[in-house]
Amino acid sequence: MRVSTLTIAALALSLIGATLRAQTEDAAAKANSYPTQVFYLNNTSSVSEATDILTAIRNMLAPQDKVFLVQAQSAIFVQGPPDQLVLAKKLIDDLDRAKRTYRLTYTITEIDDGKRVGTQHFSMVLVSGQRTTMKQGSKIPVATGSYETGTATSQTQFTYLDIGLNFDATLDESANGVRLRSKAEQSSLGADKSIAGVQEPVIRQTVLEGTAVLTPGKPLILGSLDIPDSTRRLDIEVVMDVVK
């Protein structure tokens, strides 16, 4: 009895498929028999940081190893052979490092016609990689509208504006040093201006925003801000110290 070439090819493909399925099932059964170890992230505080560590582990371990993140517990579950668990632990130890704490001290010097007339110091403690803000000033009420109630009583609506000094800073450690992303904002009230018969406040605002590389203990001038309609200016200096 003659067997066609197509029949032989079909039988060969069937055997190959059965072999591959058996190998896959064996590999899955073997993978499920590997131990599972839980690694806790002690220094990671954000979802993005934990996800980055999870991605690095998945990329470095074998494809059949199982890696899961439980964000609520700040824990990563790894199932795989012992040598892969050792590798996972090393990766987590290297990536989940304790973050340094720094103190930033801003010094704002007011100069009038070339003479120093006042100095203010503002200090804030930051953790590397985390944004920190600080505000000092007042909330000024500004009328935004009015309406009549059912009893013909006029009601005025107000909003509040932050007037004063605002600092926004983020420190990031890099190979070249500690990088500061900083924003210093000063606002003040000017003379009221009449608009459609209504006296409205004028807000003066000056913003200094930029990036700089800091050296611990070494002051750095971030910039100078001229105060409108005056001979005064503000020099903003910052110094960074390592807390721990």
Short mmCIF file of C-alpha atoms in Angstrom, two decimals:
data_model
loop_
_atom_site.label_atom_id
_atom_site.label_comp_id
_atom_site.label_asym_id
_atom_site.label_seq_id
_atom_site.Cartn_x
_atom_site.Cartn_y
_atom_site.Cartn_z
CA MET A 1 0.00 0.00 0.00
CA ARG A 2 1.43 3.34 -1.03
CA VAL A 3 1.52 6.25 1.42
CA SER A 4 1.42 9.71 -0.13
CA THR A 5 4.00 12.38 0.59
CA LEU A 6 1.31 14.63 2.09
CA THR A 7 0.30 11.91 4.53
CA ILE A 8 3.90 11.44 5.67
CA ALA A 9 4.31 15.19 6.13
CA ALA A 10 1.09 15.38 8.15
CA LEU A 11 2.23 12.53 10.39
CA ALA A 12 5.61 14.21 10.91
CA LEU A 13 3.99 17.50 11.83
CA SER A 14 1.65 15.72 14.22
CA LEU A 15 4.57 14.01 15.94
CA ILE A 16 6.51 17.27 16.19
CA GLY A 17 3.46 19.02 17.65
CA ALA A 18 2.92 16.28 20.20
CA THR A 19 6.59 16.43 21.20
CA LEU A 20 6.51 20.21 21.62
CA ARG A 21 3.34 20.04 23.70
CA ALA A 22 4.88 17.40 25.93
CA GLN A 23 8.03 19.48 26.36
CA THR A 24 5.98 22.57 27.17
CA GLU A 25 3.90 20.70 29.72
CA ASP A 26 7.03 19.25 31.30
CA ALA A 27 8.62 22.69 31.47
CA ALA A 28 5.47 24.18 33.04
CA ALA A 29 5.26 21.39 35.60
CA LYS A 30 8.94 21.81 36.42
CA ALA A 31 8.54 25.59 36.77
CA ASN A 32 5.60 25.17 39.13
CA SER A 33 7.71 22.89 41.31
CA TYR A 34 10.34 25.62 41.87
CA PRO A 35 10.31 27.44 45.25
CA THR A 36 8.79 30.90 45.66
CA GLN A 37 10.54 33.66 47.57
CA VAL A 38 9.17 37.01 48.70
CA PHE A 39 11.40 40.10 48.57
CA TYR A 40 10.24 43.24 50.40
CA LEU A 41 11.11 46.69 49.07
CA ASN A 42 12.28 48.69 52.08
CA ASN A 43 13.28 51.94 50.41
CA THR A 44 10.82 52.28 47.53
CA SER A 45 7.90 54.63 48.15
CA SER A 46 6.23 55.13 44.76
CA VAL A 47 4.46 52.83 42.31
CA SER A 48 6.73 53.91 39.45
CA GLU A 49 9.90 53.00 41.38
CA ALA A 50 8.52 49.56 42.32
CA THR A 51 7.42 48.98 38.71
CA ASP A 52 10.89 49.88 37.41
CA ILE A 53 12.47 47.32 39.75
CA LEU A 54 9.90 44.70 38.69
CA THR A 55 10.66 45.34 35.00
CA ALA A 56 14.41 45.03 35.57
CA ILE A 57 13.99 41.68 37.34
CA ARG A 58 11.73 40.29 34.61
CA ASN A 59 14.23 41.34 31.95
CA MET A 60 17.15 39.69 33.74
CA LEU A 61 15.57 36.41 34.85
CA ALA A 62 14.71 33.48 32.61
CA PRO A 63 11.42 33.83 30.65
CA GLN A 64 9.80 30.86 32.44
CA ASP A 65 10.40 32.35 35.90
CA LYS A 66 7.38 34.00 37.50
CA VAL A 67 7.67 37.50 38.94
CA PHE A 68 4.79 39.43 40.54
CA LEU A 69 4.52 42.75 42.37
CA VAL A 70 2.14 43.22 45.31
CA GLN A 71 2.10 46.98 45.65
CA ALA A 72 0.03 47.05 48.86
CA GLN A 73 2.78 45.08 50.63
CA SER A 74 5.73 46.59 48.72
CA ALA A 75 6.73 43.02 47.92
CA ILE A 76 7.94 41.14 44.85
CA PHE A 77 7.21 37.41 44.51
CA VAL A 78 9.69 35.37 42.48
CA GLN A 79 9.30 31.71 41.54
CA GLY A 80 12.25 30.02 39.90
CA PRO A 81 15.29 27.80 40.41
CA PRO A 82 17.64 28.66 43.30
CA ASP A 83 20.24 30.38 41.12
CA GLN A 84 17.58 32.69 39.70
CA LEU A 85 16.36 33.54 43.20
CA VAL A 86 19.91 34.50 44.15
CA LEU A 87 20.09 36.74 41.07
CA ALA A 88 16.73 38.33 41.93
CA LYS A 89 17.92 39.10 45.46
CA LYS A 90 21.10 40.72 44.17
CA LEU A 91 19.15 42.88 41.73
CA ILE A 92 16.74 44.04 44.44
CA ASP A 93 19.58 44.79 46.87
CA ASP A 94 21.28 46.89 44.19
CA LEU A 95 18.15 48.74 43.05
CA ASP A 96 16.22 49.17 46.31
CA ARG A 97 18.80 51.40 47.94
CA ALA A 98 18.20 53.77 50.84
CA LYS A 99 17.73 57.34 49.65
CA ARG A 100 19.83 60.11 51.09
CA THR A 101 18.28 63.01 52.94
CA TYR A 102 19.44 66.56 52.27
CA ARG A 103 18.82 70.00 53.71
CA LEU A 104 18.43 72.93 51.35
CA THR A 105 18.86 76.42 52.72
CA TYR A 106 17.70 79.29 50.54
CA THR A 107 19.09 82.73 51.36
CA ILE A 108 17.25 85.70 49.90
CA THR A 109 19.16 88.94 50.12
CA GLU A 110 17.39 92.22 49.40
CA ILE A 111 19.60 94.88 47.87
CA ASP A 112 18.52 98.49 47.43
CA ASP A 113 20.61 100.77 45.26
CA GLY A 114 23.65 98.52 45.72
CA LYS A 115 23.30 98.20 49.52
CA ARG A 116 22.18 95.12 51.42
CA VAL A 117 19.05 95.98 53.38
CA GLY A 118 17.77 92.58 54.54
CA THR A 119 18.37 88.83 54.50
CA GLN A 120 16.00 85.92 54.94
CA HIS A 121 16.81 82.22 55.32
CA PHE A 122 14.47 79.35 54.42
CA SER A 123 15.39 75.70 55.06
CA MET A 124 13.71 72.54 53.85
CA VAL A 125 14.58 68.83 54.16
CA LEU A 126 14.34 66.70 51.02
CA VAL A 127 14.66 63.03 50.18
CA SER A 128 16.41 62.25 46.93
CA GLY A 129 13.94 61.84 44.09
CA GLN A 130 10.97 63.35 45.93
CA ARG A 131 9.44 66.77 45.33
CA THR A 132 9.18 69.18 48.28
CA THR A 133 7.38 72.53 48.44
CA MET A 134 7.41 75.35 50.98
CA LYS A 135 5.24 78.48 51.15
CA GLN A 136 5.33 81.60 53.27
CA GLY A 137 2.90 84.46 52.89
CA SER A 138 -0.75 85.38 53.09
CA LYS A 139 -4.03 84.54 51.36
CA ILE A 140 -5.62 87.64 49.88
CA PRO A 141 -9.39 87.63 49.22
CA VAL A 142 -10.45 88.84 45.79
CA ALA A 143 -14.09 89.38 44.78
CA THR A 144 -14.99 87.32 41.72
CA GLY A 145 -18.69 88.11 41.43
CA SER A 146 -21.98 88.69 43.17
CA TYR A 147 -25.53 87.44 42.96
CA GLU A 148 -28.95 88.16 44.42
CA THR A 149 -30.63 85.73 46.79
CA GLY A 150 -34.35 85.12 47.07
CA THR A 151 -34.66 87.87 49.68
CA ALA A 152 -32.98 90.41 47.37
CA THR A 153 -29.83 90.30 49.49
CA SER A 154 -26.63 90.68 47.53
CA GLN A 155 -24.02 87.99 48.09
CA THR A 156 -20.40 88.39 47.00
CA GLN A 157 -18.20 85.49 45.92
CA PHE A 158 -14.52 85.52 46.75
CA THR A 159 -11.42 83.60 45.76
CA TYR A 160 -8.12 83.64 47.62
CA LEU A 161 -4.70 84.32 46.10
CA ASP A 162 -1.43 83.16 47.66
CA ILE A 163 0.87 86.13 48.14
CA GLY A 164 4.43 85.72 49.35
CA LEU A 165 7.29 83.31 48.68
CA ASN A 166 6.92 79.82 47.22
CA PHE A 167 9.70 77.24 46.84
CA ASP A 168 9.44 74.04 44.82
CA ALA A 169 12.48 71.73 44.80
CA THR A 170 13.47 68.22 43.72
CA LEU A 171 16.92 66.66 44.22
CA ASP A 172 18.16 63.76 42.08
CA GLU A 173 21.44 61.93 42.54
CA SER A 174 23.49 61.34 39.39
CA ALA A 175 27.02 60.40 38.39
CA ASN A 176 27.93 64.08 38.05
CA GLY A 177 26.63 65.14 41.46
CA VAL A 178 23.30 66.14 42.97
CA ARG A 179 20.97 67.84 40.52
CA LEU A 180 18.52 70.43 41.81
CA ARG A 181 15.35 71.28 39.94
CA SER A 182 14.13 74.41 41.66
CA LYS A 183 11.42 77.04 41.31
CA ALA A 184 11.37 80.17 43.46
CA GLU A 185 8.37 82.45 43.14
CA GLN A 186 7.72 85.81 44.80
CA SER A 187 4.43 87.65 44.58
CA SER A 188 3.23 90.87 46.18
CA LEU A 189 0.36 93.34 46.01
CA GLY A 190 0.68 96.41 43.86
CA ALA A 191 -1.58 99.46 43.66
CA ASP A 192 -5.23 98.68 42.93
CA LYS A 193 -6.47 99.29 39.41
CA SER A 194 -9.95 100.38 38.44
CA ILE A 195 -11.61 98.09 35.90
CA ALA A 196 -15.17 98.97 34.83
CA GLY A 197 -15.56 101.04 37.97
CA VAL A 198 -14.35 98.26 40.27
CA GLN A 199 -11.09 98.46 42.19
CA GLU A 200 -9.12 95.27 41.44
CA PRO A 201 -5.81 94.29 43.09
CA VAL A 202 -2.67 94.11 40.99
CA ILE A 203 -0.44 91.12 41.73
CA ARG A 204 3.27 91.47 41.05
CA GLN A 205 5.00 88.19 40.40
CA THR A 206 8.58 87.14 39.79
CA VAL A 207 9.59 83.52 39.06
CA LEU A 208 13.04 81.96 38.93
CA GLU A 209 13.05 78.39 37.63
CA GLY A 210 15.92 76.19 36.49
CA THR A 211 18.27 73.26 37.03
CA ALA A 212 21.66 73.27 38.73
CA VAL A 213 24.23 70.77 40.02
CA LEU A 214 25.06 71.25 43.71
CA THR A 215 28.10 70.38 45.80
CA PRO A 216 27.49 69.74 49.53
CA GLY A 217 28.37 72.78 51.63
CA LYS A 218 29.11 75.03 48.65
CA PRO A 219 26.71 77.98 48.13
CA LEU A 220 25.36 78.61 44.64
CA ILE A 221 23.69 81.78 43.36
CA LEU A 222 20.54 80.73 41.51
CA GLY A 223 19.79 84.19 40.19
CA SER A 224 18.70 87.75 40.89
CA LEU A 225 15.17 89.14 40.71
CA ASP A 226 14.51 92.82 40.12
CA ILE A 227 11.56 94.27 42.03
CA PRO A 228 9.35 96.26 39.60
CA ASP A 229 8.98 100.01 40.08
CA SER A 230 11.88 100.17 42.55
CA THR A 231 15.66 100.21 42.80
CA ARG A 232 15.66 96.96 44.75
CA ARG A 233 16.53 93.43 43.73
CA LEU A 234 16.53 90.00 45.38
CA ASP A 235 19.54 87.67 45.15
CA ILE A 236 18.65 84.00 45.69
CA GLU A 237 21.36 81.67 46.94
CA VAL A 238 21.07 78.01 47.89
CA VAL A 239 23.36 75.66 49.81
CA MET A 240 22.92 71.90 50.21
CA ASP A 241 24.02 69.78 53.15
CA VAL A 242 23.78 66.00 53.59
CA VAL A 243 21.62 65.03 56.57
CA LYS A 244 22.13 61.26 56.28
#
